[in-house]
């Protein structure tokens, strides 16, 4: 959050999710993004779990801090998550969703209660039923990813179903899924009628995206970002205090737990906007040491100060 904020914050942030179960306690590093928030933007605290008493307990604990609201994750597509019937796994049990929303709405009464979800688990059979439960329990904001849980991050994003949700629920809807450029965001907003967009992975690739979206919506020419600025951004990622200790679940297994693995996790996305042929991406993945990796960044990003970062990912990489 702090790094993104230096390049242009979104209107508000959502934390990484707090895992909730009968033995859970608030994750200190995630909690710090709330208690040490100096971005100037509101922060919503996201929870993931299925135990109603423990979700209620955790929501009460979170509301003691300066959070903008509480968000329930019903969309995480990771198999290790949904197999525990949490995240996207909840979409298989509409009646359980009903009970959770009812209890959380009673608990979170002094600030917004929001939901992040997908259009279904492996199909859209429960989609409209769950939207009606969103309405019944007066959810304040819905962030909707236009794929099923089983789709993960592949395949078509069903923006048509996001448009259906906009018509069906009373609360504002944020469109989510492949929002990878300002132009794309503008098109999705026009197509869906959503109140806004939620950007996840592509904010890692391009932390300037939020300002670029604002420029596009105002009808302004989007300010280009030089590759030199991108190289400086990579340095900031290197200097992030917890960079060497990022949780294993957030990393690609093939990269392990090293700082090189940490940087490659980000560079996998950044590289898609560097060169149309994908040379940087392929060479980056072959590097073995941090020195080798950063030297490669210098070679591609500092070679020509007049070259700019692409405004959208190159499609043929």
mmCIF file of C-alpha atoms in Angstrom:
data_model
loop_
_atom_site.group_PDB
_atom_site.id
_atom_site.type_symbol
_atom_site.label_atom_id
_atom_site.label_comp_id
_atom_site.label_asym_id
_atom_site.label_seq_id
_atom_site.Cartn_x
_atom_site.Cartn_y
_atom_site.Cartn_z
ATOM 1 C CA UNK A 1 0.000 0.000 0.000
ATOM 2 C CA UNK A 2 2.725 2.466 0.942
ATOM 3 C CA UNK A 3 4.617 1.844 -2.285
ATOM 4 C CA UNK A 4 1.489 2.137 -4.454
ATOM 5 C CA UNK A 5 0.512 5.355 -2.671
ATOM 6 C CA UNK A 6 3.758 6.996 -3.756
ATOM 7 C CA UNK A 7 2.677 6.703 -7.395
ATOM 8 C CA UNK A 8 -0.998 7.571 -7.074
ATOM 9 C CA UNK A 9 -3.389 5.952 -4.608
ATOM 10 C CA UNK A 10 -6.761 4.445 -5.417
ATOM 11 C CA UNK A 11 -9.752 6.027 -3.692
ATOM 12 C CA UNK A 12 -9.458 3.363 -0.989
ATOM 13 C CA UNK A 13 -7.480 0.235 -0.204
ATOM 14 C CA UNK A 14 -8.461 -3.263 0.894
ATOM 15 C CA UNK A 15 -6.035 -5.159 3.106
ATOM 16 C CA UNK A 16 -4.810 -8.632 2.422
ATOM 17 C CA UNK A 17 -7.218 -11.020 4.086
ATOM 18 C CA UNK A 18 -7.207 -11.876 7.770
ATOM 19 C CA UNK A 19 -7.598 -15.654 8.095
ATOM 20 C CA UNK A 20 -10.415 -16.373 10.524
ATOM 21 C CA UNK A 21 -10.973 -19.622 12.437
ATOM 22 C CA UNK A 22 -11.425 -20.723 16.041
ATOM 23 C CA UNK A 23 -7.745 -20.232 16.917
ATOM 24 C CA UNK A 24 -6.992 -17.207 14.728
ATOM 25 C CA UNK A 25 -5.596 -13.910 15.915
ATOM 26 C CA UNK A 26 -5.182 -10.745 13.898
ATOM 27 C CA UNK A 27 -2.164 -11.020 11.624
ATOM 28 C CA UNK A 28 0.289 -8.363 12.817
ATOM 29 C CA UNK A 29 1.740 -7.472 9.428
ATOM 30 C CA UNK A 30 -1.709 -7.027 7.879
ATOM 31 C CA UNK A 31 -2.890 -5.110 10.931
ATOM 32 C CA UNK A 32 0.064 -2.743 10.498
ATOM 33 C CA UNK A 33 -1.335 -1.693 7.118
ATOM 34 C CA UNK A 34 -4.270 -0.305 9.111
ATOM 35 C CA UNK A 35 -2.621 1.032 12.259
ATOM 36 C CA UNK A 36 0.341 2.510 10.370
ATOM 37 C CA UNK A 37 -1.631 3.714 7.362
ATOM 38 C CA UNK A 38 -0.079 6.956 6.151
ATOM 39 C CA UNK A 39 -1.424 6.823 2.594
ATOM 40 C CA UNK A 40 -4.149 9.382 3.208
ATOM 41 C CA UNK A 41 -6.715 6.868 1.929
ATOM 42 C CA UNK A 42 -9.323 4.834 3.831
ATOM 43 C CA UNK A 43 -8.563 1.143 4.349
ATOM 44 C CA UNK A 44 -11.091 -1.693 4.444
ATOM 45 C CA UNK A 45 -10.144 -4.751 6.503
ATOM 46 C CA UNK A 46 -10.806 -7.995 4.647
ATOM 47 C CA UNK A 47 -11.651 -11.275 6.372
ATOM 48 C CA UNK A 48 -11.758 -14.821 5.029
ATOM 49 C CA UNK A 49 -13.405 -17.651 6.941
ATOM 50 C CA UNK A 50 -16.606 -19.613 7.497
ATOM 51 C CA UNK A 51 -16.959 -19.914 11.281
ATOM 52 C CA UNK A 52 -19.700 -17.433 12.130
ATOM 53 C CA UNK A 53 -18.733 -16.873 15.808
ATOM 54 C CA UNK A 54 -15.119 -16.270 14.816
ATOM 55 C CA UNK A 55 -16.007 -13.962 11.922
ATOM 56 C CA UNK A 56 -18.127 -11.939 14.349
ATOM 57 C CA UNK A 57 -15.314 -11.884 16.926
ATOM 58 C CA UNK A 58 -12.761 -10.776 14.350
ATOM 59 C CA UNK A 59 -15.046 -8.087 12.927
ATOM 60 C CA UNK A 60 -15.506 -6.682 16.438
ATOM 61 C CA UNK A 61 -11.740 -6.628 16.976
ATOM 62 C CA UNK A 62 -11.125 -4.915 13.641
ATOM 63 C CA UNK A 63 -13.743 -2.263 14.317
ATOM 64 C CA UNK A 64 -11.711 -1.092 17.304
ATOM 65 C CA UNK A 65 -9.152 0.217 14.821
ATOM 66 C CA UNK A 66 -9.444 3.016 12.308
ATOM 67 C CA UNK A 67 -10.880 1.007 9.421
ATOM 68 C CA UNK A 68 -13.238 2.321 6.759
ATOM 69 C CA UNK A 69 -15.235 -0.899 6.860
ATOM 70 C CA UNK A 70 -15.166 -4.691 6.999
ATOM 71 C CA UNK A 71 -14.939 -6.753 3.809
ATOM 72 C CA UNK A 72 -15.863 -10.440 3.501
ATOM 73 C CA UNK A 73 -13.844 -12.403 0.946
ATOM 74 C CA UNK A 74 -16.069 -14.823 -0.971
ATOM 75 C CA UNK A 75 -13.919 -14.912 -4.078
ATOM 76 C CA UNK A 76 -10.429 -16.282 -3.399
ATOM 77 C CA UNK A 77 -9.861 -19.004 -6.037
ATOM 78 C CA UNK A 78 -6.824 -20.710 -4.504
ATOM 79 C CA UNK A 79 -7.582 -24.450 -4.126
ATOM 80 C CA UNK A 80 -5.966 -24.568 -0.677
ATOM 81 C CA UNK A 81 -8.477 -21.877 0.337
ATOM 82 C CA UNK A 82 -11.741 -23.007 -1.248
ATOM 83 C CA UNK A 83 -11.192 -26.621 -0.160
ATOM 84 C CA UNK A 84 -11.613 -25.340 3.397
ATOM 85 C CA UNK A 85 -14.989 -23.904 2.350
ATOM 86 C CA UNK A 86 -13.783 -20.325 2.703
ATOM 87 C CA UNK A 87 -13.208 -17.599 0.128
ATOM 88 C CA UNK A 88 -14.714 -18.736 -3.155
ATOM 89 C CA UNK A 89 -15.741 -22.012 -1.519
ATOM 90 C CA UNK A 90 -18.607 -20.221 0.235
ATOM 91 C CA UNK A 91 -20.337 -19.687 -3.112
ATOM 92 C CA UNK A 92 -21.311 -23.376 -3.035
ATOM 93 C CA UNK A 93 -23.412 -22.771 0.092
ATOM 94 C CA UNK A 94 -25.873 -19.892 -0.340
ATOM 95 C CA UNK A 95 -27.607 -20.673 2.949
ATOM 96 C CA UNK A 96 -24.311 -20.443 4.824
ATOM 97 C CA UNK A 97 -23.671 -17.124 3.077
ATOM 98 C CA UNK A 98 -27.088 -15.958 4.285
ATOM 99 C CA UNK A 99 -26.266 -16.738 7.916
ATOM 100 C CA UNK A 100 -22.821 -15.148 7.722
ATOM 101 C CA UNK A 101 -24.119 -11.931 6.168
ATOM 102 C CA UNK A 102 -26.940 -11.684 8.708
ATOM 103 C CA UNK A 103 -24.574 -11.981 11.679
ATOM 104 C CA UNK A 104 -21.940 -9.668 10.241
ATOM 105 C CA UNK A 105 -24.536 -7.039 9.376
ATOM 106 C CA UNK A 106 -25.727 -7.075 12.983
ATOM 107 C CA UNK A 107 -22.129 -6.777 14.182
ATOM 108 C CA UNK A 108 -20.869 -4.116 11.773
ATOM 109 C CA UNK A 109 -23.447 -1.392 12.224
ATOM 110 C CA UNK A 110 -21.370 1.779 12.486
ATOM 111 C CA UNK A 111 -19.427 1.516 9.212
ATOM 112 C CA UNK A 112 -19.720 -0.188 5.818
ATOM 113 C CA UNK A 113 -19.902 -3.952 5.433
ATOM 114 C CA UNK A 114 -18.695 -4.979 1.979
ATOM 115 C CA UNK A 115 -18.348 -8.218 0.025
ATOM 116 C CA UNK A 116 -15.820 -9.385 -2.563
ATOM 117 C CA UNK A 117 -17.032 -12.331 -4.635
ATOM 118 C CA UNK A 118 -16.997 -14.091 -7.979
ATOM 119 C CA UNK A 119 -19.893 -14.995 -10.263
ATOM 120 C CA UNK A 120 -19.980 -18.570 -8.962
ATOM 121 C CA UNK A 121 -17.915 -21.576 -7.964
ATOM 122 C CA UNK A 122 -17.768 -23.698 -11.127
ATOM 123 C CA UNK A 123 -20.903 -22.289 -12.766
ATOM 124 C CA UNK A 124 -23.288 -19.384 -12.221
ATOM 125 C CA UNK A 125 -26.171 -21.373 -10.706
ATOM 126 C CA UNK A 126 -26.067 -19.524 -7.362
ATOM 127 C CA UNK A 127 -25.206 -16.098 -8.776
ATOM 128 C CA UNK A 128 -28.602 -14.408 -8.601
ATOM 129 C CA UNK A 129 -29.534 -16.109 -5.337
ATOM 130 C CA UNK A 130 -26.440 -14.713 -3.635
ATOM 131 C CA UNK A 131 -27.003 -11.264 -5.151
ATOM 132 C CA UNK A 132 -30.454 -11.273 -3.555
ATOM 133 C CA UNK A 133 -28.876 -12.097 -0.193
ATOM 134 C CA UNK A 134 -26.482 -9.164 -0.694
ATOM 135 C CA UNK A 135 -29.575 -6.981 -0.995
ATOM 136 C CA UNK A 136 -31.447 -8.597 1.878
ATOM 137 C CA UNK A 137 -28.670 -7.824 4.333
ATOM 138 C CA UNK A 138 -27.997 -4.283 3.135
ATOM 139 C CA UNK A 139 -24.403 -4.818 2.053
ATOM 140 C CA UNK A 140 -22.847 -1.422 1.363
ATOM 141 C CA UNK A 141 -20.521 -2.297 -1.530
ATOM 142 C CA UNK A 142 -19.990 -5.325 -3.774
ATOM 143 C CA UNK A 143 -16.687 -6.009 -5.535
ATOM 144 C CA UNK A 144 -17.432 -8.548 -8.265
ATOM 145 C CA UNK A 145 -14.857 -10.539 -10.236
ATOM 146 C CA UNK A 146 -16.402 -11.672 -13.504
ATOM 147 C CA UNK A 147 -15.051 -15.237 -13.461
ATOM 148 C CA UNK A 148 -15.926 -18.353 -11.495
ATOM 149 C CA UNK A 149 -13.670 -19.677 -8.757
ATOM 150 C CA UNK A 150 -12.624 -22.613 -10.943
ATOM 151 C CA UNK A 151 -11.697 -20.201 -13.756
ATOM 152 C CA UNK A 152 -9.102 -18.692 -11.412
ATOM 153 C CA UNK A 153 -7.456 -15.966 -13.558
ATOM 154 C CA UNK A 154 -7.962 -17.583 -16.953
ATOM 155 C CA UNK A 155 -10.592 -17.255 -19.627
ATOM 156 C CA UNK A 156 -13.181 -14.647 -20.433
ATOM 157 C CA UNK A 157 -14.274 -12.129 -17.820
ATOM 158 C CA UNK A 158 -18.092 -12.007 -17.802
ATOM 159 C CA UNK A 159 -18.607 -8.277 -17.786
ATOM 160 C CA UNK A 160 -22.190 -8.948 -18.905
ATOM 161 C CA UNK A 161 -22.876 -10.602 -15.545
ATOM 162 C CA UNK A 162 -21.280 -7.689 -13.720
ATOM 163 C CA UNK A 163 -23.747 -5.477 -15.607
ATOM 164 C CA UNK A 164 -26.570 -7.773 -14.428
ATOM 165 C CA UNK A 165 -25.374 -7.399 -10.839
ATOM 166 C CA UNK A 166 -25.351 -3.607 -11.182
ATOM 167 C CA UNK A 167 -29.035 -3.771 -12.120
ATOM 168 C CA UNK A 168 -29.989 -6.283 -9.441
ATOM 169 C CA UNK A 169 -28.347 -5.027 -6.241
ATOM 170 C CA UNK A 170 -29.027 -1.778 -4.424
ATOM 171 C CA UNK A 171 -25.420 -1.087 -3.420
ATOM 172 C CA UNK A 172 -22.603 0.220 -5.635
ATOM 173 C CA UNK A 173 -20.690 -2.438 -7.578
ATOM 174 C CA UNK A 174 -16.971 -2.419 -8.354
ATOM 175 C CA UNK A 175 -16.044 -4.317 -11.524
ATOM 176 C CA UNK A 176 -13.056 -6.621 -11.084
ATOM 177 C CA UNK A 177 -11.114 -8.916 -13.390
ATOM 178 C CA UNK A 178 -8.420 -8.025 -15.943
ATOM 179 C CA UNK A 179 -8.555 -4.282 -15.279
ATOM 180 C CA UNK A 180 -5.105 -3.821 -16.777
ATOM 181 C CA UNK A 181 -5.096 -0.288 -18.204
ATOM 182 C CA UNK A 182 -6.865 3.050 -18.028
ATOM 183 C CA UNK A 183 -8.496 2.460 -21.412
ATOM 184 C CA UNK A 184 -9.694 -0.963 -20.335
ATOM 185 C CA UNK A 185 -11.110 0.469 -17.095
ATOM 186 C CA UNK A 186 -13.001 3.106 -19.052
ATOM 187 C CA UNK A 187 -14.454 0.458 -21.382
ATOM 188 C CA UNK A 188 -15.490 -1.793 -18.493
ATOM 189 C CA UNK A 189 -17.208 1.066 -16.670
ATOM 190 C CA UNK A 190 -19.107 1.936 -19.834
ATOM 191 C CA UNK A 191 -20.046 -1.688 -20.523
ATOM 192 C CA UNK A 192 -21.154 -2.595 -16.994
ATOM 193 C CA UNK A 193 -22.483 0.619 -15.491
ATOM 194 C CA UNK A 194 -20.395 -0.174 -12.395
ATOM 195 C CA UNK A 195 -19.663 2.548 -9.865
ATOM 196 C CA UNK A 196 -15.937 1.898 -10.123
ATOM 197 C CA UNK A 197 -13.276 -0.720 -10.700
ATOM 198 C CA UNK A 198 -11.149 -2.817 -8.379
ATOM 199 C CA UNK A 199 -7.559 -3.346 -9.513
ATOM 200 C CA UNK A 200 -5.404 -6.071 -8.017
ATOM 201 C CA UNK A 201 -2.494 -7.666 -9.864
ATOM 202 C CA UNK A 202 -2.221 -4.918 -12.453
ATOM 203 C CA UNK A 203 -1.590 -2.303 -9.781
ATOM 204 C CA UNK A 204 1.560 -4.288 -9.013
ATOM 205 C CA UNK A 205 2.561 -4.140 -12.670
ATOM 206 C CA UNK A 206 1.661 -0.474 -13.032
ATOM 207 C CA UNK A 207 1.248 1.529 -9.810
ATOM 208 C CA UNK A 208 0.502 4.605 -11.938
ATOM 209 C CA UNK A 209 -2.727 2.983 -13.152
ATOM 210 C CA UNK A 210 -5.040 4.792 -10.719
ATOM 211 C CA UNK A 211 -3.909 8.245 -11.801
ATOM 212 C CA UNK A 212 -4.061 7.102 -15.414
ATOM 213 C CA UNK A 213 -7.664 5.942 -14.946
ATOM 214 C CA UNK A 214 -8.562 9.321 -13.471
ATOM 215 C CA UNK A 215 -6.950 11.066 -16.439
ATOM 216 C CA UNK A 216 -8.873 8.884 -18.898
ATOM 217 C CA UNK A 217 -12.185 9.516 -17.148
ATOM 218 C CA UNK A 218 -11.538 13.265 -17.277
ATOM 219 C CA UNK A 219 -10.855 12.997 -20.995
ATOM 220 C CA UNK A 220 -7.198 13.941 -20.585
ATOM 221 C CA UNK A 221 -4.196 12.521 -22.401
ATOM 222 C CA UNK A 222 -2.640 9.827 -20.244
ATOM 223 C CA UNK A 223 0.773 10.845 -18.928
ATOM 224 C CA UNK A 224 3.427 8.359 -20.111
ATOM 225 C CA UNK A 225 5.798 6.749 -17.624
ATOM 226 C CA UNK A 226 9.448 6.402 -18.597
ATOM 227 C CA UNK A 227 11.251 3.092 -18.202
ATOM 228 C CA UNK A 228 13.675 4.955 -15.924
ATOM 229 C CA UNK A 229 10.773 5.604 -13.538
ATOM 230 C CA UNK A 230 9.900 1.913 -13.693
ATOM 231 C CA UNK A 231 13.468 1.058 -12.674
ATOM 232 C CA UNK A 232 13.118 3.391 -9.684
ATOM 233 C CA UNK A 233 9.855 1.642 -8.766
ATOM 234 C CA UNK A 234 11.669 -1.702 -8.736
ATOM 235 C CA UNK A 235 14.213 -0.206 -6.323
ATOM 236 C CA UNK A 236 11.366 0.798 -4.014
ATOM 237 C CA UNK A 237 10.074 -2.769 -4.093
ATOM 238 C CA UNK A 238 13.559 -3.960 -3.127
ATOM 239 C CA UNK A 239 13.577 -1.560 -0.190
ATOM 240 C CA UNK A 240 10.201 -2.612 1.205
ATOM 241 C CA UNK A 241 10.927 -3.591 4.838
ATOM 242 C CA UNK A 242 9.198 -6.976 4.724
ATOM 243 C CA UNK A 243 10.341 -7.849 1.199
ATOM 244 C CA UNK A 244 12.533 -10.739 2.300
ATOM 245 C CA UNK A 245 9.828 -12.195 4.513
ATOM 246 C CA UNK A 246 6.809 -12.148 2.210
ATOM 247 C CA UNK A 247 4.556 -15.140 3.044
ATOM 248 C CA UNK A 248 5.188 -18.253 0.979
ATOM 249 C CA UNK A 249 1.527 -18.438 -0.065
ATOM 250 C CA UNK A 250 1.949 -15.144 -1.900
ATOM 251 C CA UNK A 251 4.813 -16.420 -4.036
ATOM 252 C CA UNK A 252 5.114 -18.699 -6.996
ATOM 253 C CA UNK A 253 6.318 -22.061 -5.719
ATOM 254 C CA UNK A 254 8.996 -22.223 -8.398
ATOM 255 C CA UNK A 255 10.658 -19.081 -7.057
ATOM 256 C CA UNK A 256 11.065 -20.240 -3.482
ATOM 257 C CA UNK A 257 11.501 -17.883 -0.563
ATOM 258 C CA UNK A 258 14.465 -15.735 -1.640
ATOM 259 C CA UNK A 259 14.514 -12.035 -2.426
ATOM 260 C CA UNK A 260 14.999 -13.039 -6.063
ATOM 261 C CA UNK A 261 11.745 -14.967 -5.857
ATOM 262 C CA UNK A 262 10.059 -11.979 -4.242
ATOM 263 C CA UNK A 263 11.196 -9.638 -7.025
ATOM 264 C CA UNK A 264 10.302 -12.080 -9.787
ATOM 265 C CA UNK A 265 6.774 -12.288 -8.420
ATOM 266 C CA UNK A 266 6.368 -8.577 -9.231
ATOM 267 C CA UNK A 267 8.490 -8.553 -12.366
ATOM 268 C CA UNK A 268 6.342 -11.250 -13.956
ATOM 269 C CA UNK A 269 3.677 -8.556 -14.304
ATOM 270 C CA UNK A 270 5.904 -5.514 -14.822
ATOM 271 C CA UNK A 271 7.683 -7.280 -17.698
ATOM 272 C CA UNK A 272 4.449 -7.493 -19.702
ATOM 273 C CA UNK A 273 4.615 -3.724 -20.229
ATOM 274 C CA UNK A 274 8.351 -3.412 -20.955
ATOM 275 C CA UNK A 275 8.913 -4.772 -24.466
ATOM 276 C CA UNK A 276 6.526 -6.170 -27.064
ATOM 277 C CA UNK A 277 8.733 -9.163 -27.897
ATOM 278 C CA UNK A 278 8.918 -10.400 -24.304
ATOM 279 C CA UNK A 279 12.725 -10.503 -24.221
ATOM 280 C CA UNK A 280 12.903 -8.946 -20.749
ATOM 281 C CA UNK A 281 10.354 -11.398 -19.349
ATOM 282 C CA UNK A 282 12.152 -14.480 -20.665
ATOM 283 C CA UNK A 283 15.609 -13.358 -19.552
ATOM 284 C CA UNK A 284 14.303 -12.227 -16.164
ATOM 285 C CA UNK A 285 12.914 -15.689 -15.445
ATOM 286 C CA UNK A 286 16.335 -17.235 -16.118
ATOM 287 C CA UNK A 287 18.241 -15.084 -13.622
ATOM 288 C CA UNK A 288 19.571 -16.820 -10.516
ATOM 289 C CA UNK A 289 20.894 -14.057 -8.257
ATOM 290 C CA UNK A 290 19.685 -10.647 -7.164
ATOM 291 C CA UNK A 291 22.711 -8.957 -8.751
ATOM 292 C CA UNK A 292 22.048 -10.702 -12.060
ATOM 293 C CA UNK A 293 18.382 -9.742 -11.908
ATOM 294 C CA UNK A 294 18.990 -6.067 -11.126
ATOM 295 C CA UNK A 295 21.697 -5.808 -13.790
ATOM 296 C CA UNK A 296 19.162 -7.097 -16.301
ATOM 297 C CA UNK A 297 16.696 -4.449 -15.105
ATOM 298 C CA UNK A 298 19.375 -1.794 -15.674
ATOM 299 C CA UNK A 299 20.069 -3.093 -19.156
ATOM 300 C CA UNK A 300 16.444 -2.986 -20.296
ATOM 301 C CA UNK A 301 15.103 -0.038 -18.316
ATOM 302 C CA UNK A 302 18.014 2.411 -18.276
ATOM 303 C CA UNK A 303 19.254 1.918 -21.818
ATOM 304 C CA UNK A 304 17.147 4.629 -23.455
ATOM 305 C CA UNK A 305 15.769 7.396 -21.246
ATOM 306 C CA UNK A 306 13.245 8.307 -23.953
ATOM 307 C CA UNK A 307 11.492 4.939 -23.930
ATOM 308 C CA UNK A 308 8.184 4.663 -22.095
ATOM 309 C CA UNK A 309 6.344 1.959 -20.201
ATOM 310 C CA UNK A 310 3.418 0.599 -22.217
ATOM 311 C CA UNK A 311 -0.036 1.898 -21.259
ATOM 312 C CA UNK A 312 -1.413 -1.655 -21.456
ATOM 313 C CA UNK A 313 0.167 -5.129 -21.404
ATOM 314 C CA UNK A 314 1.542 -6.337 -24.714
ATOM 315 C CA UNK A 315 -0.945 -8.938 -25.902
ATOM 316 C CA UNK A 316 1.395 -11.333 -27.724
ATOM 317 C CA UNK A 317 3.831 -12.092 -24.899
#
